[in-house]
Coordinates of C-alpha atoms and ligand atoms in Angstrom, one line a residue:
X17 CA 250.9 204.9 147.9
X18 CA 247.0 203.9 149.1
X19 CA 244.5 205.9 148.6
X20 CA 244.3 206.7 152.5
X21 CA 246.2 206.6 155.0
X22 CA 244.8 204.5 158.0
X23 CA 247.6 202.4 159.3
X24 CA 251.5 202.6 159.2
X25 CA 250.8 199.1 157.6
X26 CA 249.5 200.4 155.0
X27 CA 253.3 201.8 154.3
X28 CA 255.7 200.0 152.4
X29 CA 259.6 200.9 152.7
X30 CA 258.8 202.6 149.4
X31 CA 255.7 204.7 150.4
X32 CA 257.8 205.3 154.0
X33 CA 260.9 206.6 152.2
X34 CA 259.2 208.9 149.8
X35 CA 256.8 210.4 152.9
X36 CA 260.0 211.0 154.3
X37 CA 262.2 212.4 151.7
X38 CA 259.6 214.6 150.5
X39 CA 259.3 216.0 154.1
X40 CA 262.9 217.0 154.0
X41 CA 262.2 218.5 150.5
X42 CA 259.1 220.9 152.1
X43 CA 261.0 221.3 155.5
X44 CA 262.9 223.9 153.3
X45 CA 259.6 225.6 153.0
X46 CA 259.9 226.5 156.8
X47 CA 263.0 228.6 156.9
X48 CA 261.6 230.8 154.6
X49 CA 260.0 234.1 155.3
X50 CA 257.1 233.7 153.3
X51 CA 255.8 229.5 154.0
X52 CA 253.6 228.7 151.7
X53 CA 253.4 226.8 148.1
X54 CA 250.7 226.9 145.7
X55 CA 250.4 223.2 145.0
X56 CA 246.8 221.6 146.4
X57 CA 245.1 224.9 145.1
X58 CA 241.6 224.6 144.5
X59 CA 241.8 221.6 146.9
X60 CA 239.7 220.9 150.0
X61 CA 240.9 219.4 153.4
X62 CA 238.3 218.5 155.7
X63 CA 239.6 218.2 159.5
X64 CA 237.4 216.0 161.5
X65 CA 237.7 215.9 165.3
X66 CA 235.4 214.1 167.7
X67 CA 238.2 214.2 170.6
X68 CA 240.8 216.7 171.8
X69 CA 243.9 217.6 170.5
X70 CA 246.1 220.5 170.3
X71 CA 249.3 219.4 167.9
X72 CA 247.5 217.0 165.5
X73 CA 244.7 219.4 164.8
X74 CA 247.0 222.7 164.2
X75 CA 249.4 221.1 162.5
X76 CA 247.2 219.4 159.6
X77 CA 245.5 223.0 159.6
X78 CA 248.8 224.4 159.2
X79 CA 250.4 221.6 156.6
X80 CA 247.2 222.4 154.5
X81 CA 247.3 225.9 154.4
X82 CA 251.2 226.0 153.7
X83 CA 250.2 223.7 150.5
X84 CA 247.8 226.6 149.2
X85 CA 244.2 224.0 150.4
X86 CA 240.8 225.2 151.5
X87 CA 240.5 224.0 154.9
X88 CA 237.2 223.6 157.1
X89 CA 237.9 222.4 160.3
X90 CA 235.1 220.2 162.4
X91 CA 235.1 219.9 166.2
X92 CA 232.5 217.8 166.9
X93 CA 232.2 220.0 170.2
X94 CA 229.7 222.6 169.5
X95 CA 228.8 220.7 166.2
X96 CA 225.0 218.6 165.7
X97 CA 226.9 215.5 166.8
X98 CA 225.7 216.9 170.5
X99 CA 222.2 216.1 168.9
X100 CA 223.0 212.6 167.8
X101 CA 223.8 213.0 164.9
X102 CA 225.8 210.0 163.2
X103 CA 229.9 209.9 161.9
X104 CA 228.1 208.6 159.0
X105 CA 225.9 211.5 158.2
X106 CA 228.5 213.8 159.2
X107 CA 230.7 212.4 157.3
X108 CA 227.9 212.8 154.2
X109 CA 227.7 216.3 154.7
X110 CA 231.5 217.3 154.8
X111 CA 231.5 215.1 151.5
X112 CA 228.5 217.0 149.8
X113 CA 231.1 220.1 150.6
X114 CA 233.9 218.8 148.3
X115 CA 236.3 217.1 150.5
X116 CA 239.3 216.2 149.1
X117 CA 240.7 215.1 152.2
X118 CA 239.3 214.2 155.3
X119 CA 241.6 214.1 158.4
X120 CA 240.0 212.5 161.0
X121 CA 240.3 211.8 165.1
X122 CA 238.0 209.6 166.6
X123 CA 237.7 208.0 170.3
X124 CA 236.1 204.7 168.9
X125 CA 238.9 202.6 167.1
X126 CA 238.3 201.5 163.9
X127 CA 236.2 204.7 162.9
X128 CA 238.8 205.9 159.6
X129 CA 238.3 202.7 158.4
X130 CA 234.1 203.1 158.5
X131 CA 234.9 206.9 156.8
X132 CA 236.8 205.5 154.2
X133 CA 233.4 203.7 152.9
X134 CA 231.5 206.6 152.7
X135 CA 233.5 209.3 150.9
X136 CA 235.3 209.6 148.2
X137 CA 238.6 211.5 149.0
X138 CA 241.1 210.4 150.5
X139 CA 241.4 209.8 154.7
X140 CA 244.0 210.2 156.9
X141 CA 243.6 208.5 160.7
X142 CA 244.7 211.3 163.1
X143 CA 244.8 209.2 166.1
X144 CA 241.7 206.8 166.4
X145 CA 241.1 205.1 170.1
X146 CA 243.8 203.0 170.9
X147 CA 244.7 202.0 167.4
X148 CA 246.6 204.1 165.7
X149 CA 248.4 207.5 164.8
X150 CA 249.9 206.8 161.4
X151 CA 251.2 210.7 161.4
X152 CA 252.8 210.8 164.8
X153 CA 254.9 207.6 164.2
X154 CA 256.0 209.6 160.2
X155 CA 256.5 213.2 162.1
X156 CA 259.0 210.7 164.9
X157 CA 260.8 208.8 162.1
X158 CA 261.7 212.0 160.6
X159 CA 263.0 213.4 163.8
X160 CA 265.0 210.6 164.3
X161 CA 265.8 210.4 160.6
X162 CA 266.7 214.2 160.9
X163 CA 268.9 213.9 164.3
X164 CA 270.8 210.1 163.8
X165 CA 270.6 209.5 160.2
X166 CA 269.5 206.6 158.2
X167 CA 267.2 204.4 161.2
X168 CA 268.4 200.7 159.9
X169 CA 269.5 199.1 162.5
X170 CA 268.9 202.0 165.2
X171 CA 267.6 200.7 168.4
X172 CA 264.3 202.4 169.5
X173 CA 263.0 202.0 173.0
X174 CA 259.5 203.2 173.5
X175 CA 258.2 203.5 177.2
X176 CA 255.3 203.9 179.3
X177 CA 251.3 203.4 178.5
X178 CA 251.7 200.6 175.4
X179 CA 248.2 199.3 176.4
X180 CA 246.3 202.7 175.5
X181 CA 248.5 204.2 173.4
X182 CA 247.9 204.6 169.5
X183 CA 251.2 206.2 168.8
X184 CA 253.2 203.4 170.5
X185 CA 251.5 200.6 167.5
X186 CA 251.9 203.3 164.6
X187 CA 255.8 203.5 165.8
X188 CA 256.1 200.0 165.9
X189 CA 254.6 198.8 162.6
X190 CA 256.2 201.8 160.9
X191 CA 260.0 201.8 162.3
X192 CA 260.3 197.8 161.8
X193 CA 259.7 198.6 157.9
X194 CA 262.4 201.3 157.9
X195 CA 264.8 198.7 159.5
X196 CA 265.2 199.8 163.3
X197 CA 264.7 197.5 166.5
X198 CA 262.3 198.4 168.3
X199 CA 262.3 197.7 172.1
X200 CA 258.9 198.1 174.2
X201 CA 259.0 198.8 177.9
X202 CA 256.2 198.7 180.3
X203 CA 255.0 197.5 183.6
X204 CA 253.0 193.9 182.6
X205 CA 249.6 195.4 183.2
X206 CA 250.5 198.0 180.4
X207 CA 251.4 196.0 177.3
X208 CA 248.6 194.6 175.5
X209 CA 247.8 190.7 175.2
X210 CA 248.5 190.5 171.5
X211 CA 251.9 192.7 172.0
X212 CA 254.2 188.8 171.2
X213 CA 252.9 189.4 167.4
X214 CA 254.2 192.9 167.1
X215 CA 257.6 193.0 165.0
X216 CA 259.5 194.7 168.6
X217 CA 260.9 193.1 171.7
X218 CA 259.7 193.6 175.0
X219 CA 261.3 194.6 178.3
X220 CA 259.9 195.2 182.3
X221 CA 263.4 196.7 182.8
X222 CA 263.9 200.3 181.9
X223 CA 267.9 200.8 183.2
X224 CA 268.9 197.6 181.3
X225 CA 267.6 198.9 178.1
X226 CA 268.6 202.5 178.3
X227 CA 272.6 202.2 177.9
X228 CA 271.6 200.0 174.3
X229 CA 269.2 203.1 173.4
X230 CA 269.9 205.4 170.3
X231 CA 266.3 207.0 171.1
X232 CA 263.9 206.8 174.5
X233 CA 260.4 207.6 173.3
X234 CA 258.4 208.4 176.8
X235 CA 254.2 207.5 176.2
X236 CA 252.2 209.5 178.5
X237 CA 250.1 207.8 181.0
X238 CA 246.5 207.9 179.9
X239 CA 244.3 208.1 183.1
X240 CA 241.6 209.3 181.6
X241 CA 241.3 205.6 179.6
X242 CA 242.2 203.7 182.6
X243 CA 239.1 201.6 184.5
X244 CA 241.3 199.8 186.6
X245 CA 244.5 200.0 188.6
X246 CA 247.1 199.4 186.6
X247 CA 249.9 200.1 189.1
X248 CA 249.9 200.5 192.8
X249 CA 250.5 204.9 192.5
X250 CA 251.8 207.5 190.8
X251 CA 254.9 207.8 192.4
X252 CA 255.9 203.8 192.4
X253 CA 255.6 204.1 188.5
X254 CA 257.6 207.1 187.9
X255 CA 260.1 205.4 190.7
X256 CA 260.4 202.4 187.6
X257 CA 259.3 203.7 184.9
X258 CA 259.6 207.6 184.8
X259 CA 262.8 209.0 182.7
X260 CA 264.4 211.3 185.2
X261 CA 268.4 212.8 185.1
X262 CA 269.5 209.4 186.4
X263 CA 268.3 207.5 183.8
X264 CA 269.3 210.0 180.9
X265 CA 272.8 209.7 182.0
X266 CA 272.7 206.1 181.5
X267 CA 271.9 206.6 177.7
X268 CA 275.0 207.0 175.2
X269 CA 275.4 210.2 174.3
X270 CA 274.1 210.9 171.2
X271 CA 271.0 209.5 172.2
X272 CA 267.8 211.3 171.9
X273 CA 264.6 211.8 174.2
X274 CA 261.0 212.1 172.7
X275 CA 257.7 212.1 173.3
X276 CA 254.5 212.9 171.7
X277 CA 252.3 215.2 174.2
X278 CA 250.8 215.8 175.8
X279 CA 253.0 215.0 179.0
X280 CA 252.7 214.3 182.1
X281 CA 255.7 216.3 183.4
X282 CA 256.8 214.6 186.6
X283 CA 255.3 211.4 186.1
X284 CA 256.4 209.4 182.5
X285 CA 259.0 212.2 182.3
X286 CA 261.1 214.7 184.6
X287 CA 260.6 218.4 183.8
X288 CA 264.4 219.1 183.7
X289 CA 264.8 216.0 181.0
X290 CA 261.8 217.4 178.6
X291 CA 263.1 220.9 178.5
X292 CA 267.2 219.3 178.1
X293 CA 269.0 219.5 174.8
X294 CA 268.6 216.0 175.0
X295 CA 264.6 216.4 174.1
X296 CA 263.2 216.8 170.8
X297 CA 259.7 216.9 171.9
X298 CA 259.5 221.1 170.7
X299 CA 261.2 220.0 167.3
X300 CA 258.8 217.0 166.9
X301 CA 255.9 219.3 167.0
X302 CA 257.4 221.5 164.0
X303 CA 258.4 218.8 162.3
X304 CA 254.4 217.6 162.4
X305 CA 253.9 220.1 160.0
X306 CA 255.9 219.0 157.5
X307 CA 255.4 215.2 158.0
X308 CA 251.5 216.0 157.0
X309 CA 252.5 218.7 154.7
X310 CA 254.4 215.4 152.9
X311 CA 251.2 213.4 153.4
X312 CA 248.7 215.8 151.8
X313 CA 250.6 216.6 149.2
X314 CA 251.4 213.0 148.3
X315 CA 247.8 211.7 148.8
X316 CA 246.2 214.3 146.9
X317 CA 249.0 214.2 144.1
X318 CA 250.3 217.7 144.0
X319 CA 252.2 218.9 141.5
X320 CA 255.9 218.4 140.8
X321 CA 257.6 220.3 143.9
X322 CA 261.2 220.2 141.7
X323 CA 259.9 223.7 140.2
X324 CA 258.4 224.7 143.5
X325 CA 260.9 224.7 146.2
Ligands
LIG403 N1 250.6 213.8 169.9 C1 249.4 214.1 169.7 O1 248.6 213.4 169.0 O2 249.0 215.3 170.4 P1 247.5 215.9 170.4 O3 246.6 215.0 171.1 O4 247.7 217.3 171.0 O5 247.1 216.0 168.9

């Protein structure tokens, strides 16, 4: 494997498979009463966040601390960024503090890649803008890994906000390397220009995909980065493009429904589909944990887990 971890590019099938199979290796960890393993003792994991998030940031504090690391979390709320201070000189202090790892989130794309000139250990993108989420689309794959088997050959058909959304790229990029066909589907406004170079198909029509589905991965609609109207309202979108009962029941039945959260419950997704048996979305957050619990530990080389587990 790199040195960091940036982009699902960066993953060969190799690098994929081993994330993965060492994941299933530490998920054995988590039914145990006492979770924790000894291996990146002495080890320090930075976590850097300039922009919200509730899953990424507890679950990298909570993959480090199960793997035995020192872990100093940095919120950039409440922190001298408010007083201009630079990524780069923050980034210069956290490294003067014996990071071994820094996990960063940043709103400005591209930012990991800056960090990964400036410090020494390794970094791991934990979303940045609208790039990418390399963990999100490892922690999916191992759901879907976990619940269907092997994913060559499994169609995948990811819906919603492609245009904003990070995890929607990482998915791509990393589930055309492990063999599945991937299937975007938006309204036109919502799929980036460059989307015809992306190893996927694309679709405008939800109900003719869904029946050819082994997953539906909703994408939350992200208002917050929209500066324009991208469709005519709320309800018209969720009337095409929202996952409701109807639309489940049009899925074969061993299909699965995911999505990353935050949702928008009513709007990308109906509240009775995210809470059915149907939805992993509960199990994709615990299985965060031990997709970055695989990560750390393989980045930062821990010992041989054959005598640990
Ligand atoms: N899926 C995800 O990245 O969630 P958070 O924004 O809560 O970290």
């Amino acid at each position: 494997m790199k040195r960091h971890l940036i982009s699902a590019a960066d993953l060969t099938r190799d690098d994929a498979l081993l994330i993965l199979d060492t994941a299933d290796e530490l998920a054995k960890i988590s039914e145990r009463s006492i979770k924790k393993l000894p291996t990146l003792r002495g080890r320090t994991v930075v976590n850097l966040f300039f922009e919200d998030s509730t899953r990424t940031r507890i679950s990298f504090e909570a993959a480090a601390k199960r793997l035995s690391a020192d872990v100093i979390n940095f919120s950039a709320k409440g922190s001298s960024v408010s007083k201009g201070e630079s990524l780069k000189d923050t980034a210069l202090t956290l490294e003067a503090m014996g990071a071994d790892a820094v996990v960063i989130r940043h709103g400005a794309s591209g930012a990991p890649y800056r960090l990964a000139g400036w410090v020494r250990g390794s970094v791991v993108n934990a979303g940045d803008g609208t790039h990418e989420h390399p963990t999100q689309a490892l922690l999916d794959a191992f759901t879907m890994r976990r619940r269907l088997g092997a994913l060559d050959g499994r169609k995948i058909t990811i819906v919603g906000d492609v245009l904003h959304s990070r995890v929607a790229r990482s998915n791509v990029l990393l589930l055309a390397t492990l063999g599945a066909e991937v299937t975007l589907v938006a309204p036109p406004t919502l799929f980036p220009v460059q989307v015809g170079s992306w190893p996927c198909e694309v679709s405008y029509d939800l109900d003719a995909v869904l029946p050819k589905s082994d997953v539906v991965m909703m994408l939350r609609v992200q208002r917050e980065r929209m500066n324009a109207a991208f469709f005519p309202t709320e309800r018209e979108y969720s009337r095409r493009y929202g996952l409701d009962r109807d639309r489940v029941a049009k899925m074969p039945d061993h299909a699965i429904v995911m999505h990353p959260g935050p949702m928008n419950r009513g709007m990308e997704i109906a509240a009775e589909v995210a809470d059915s048996p149907r939805s992993t979305i509960v199990e994709q957050v615990a299985n965060g944990v031990t997709a970055r619990m695989a990560v750390l530990y393989l980045l930062l080389g821990g010992a041989d887990l054959g005598g640990e587990i």
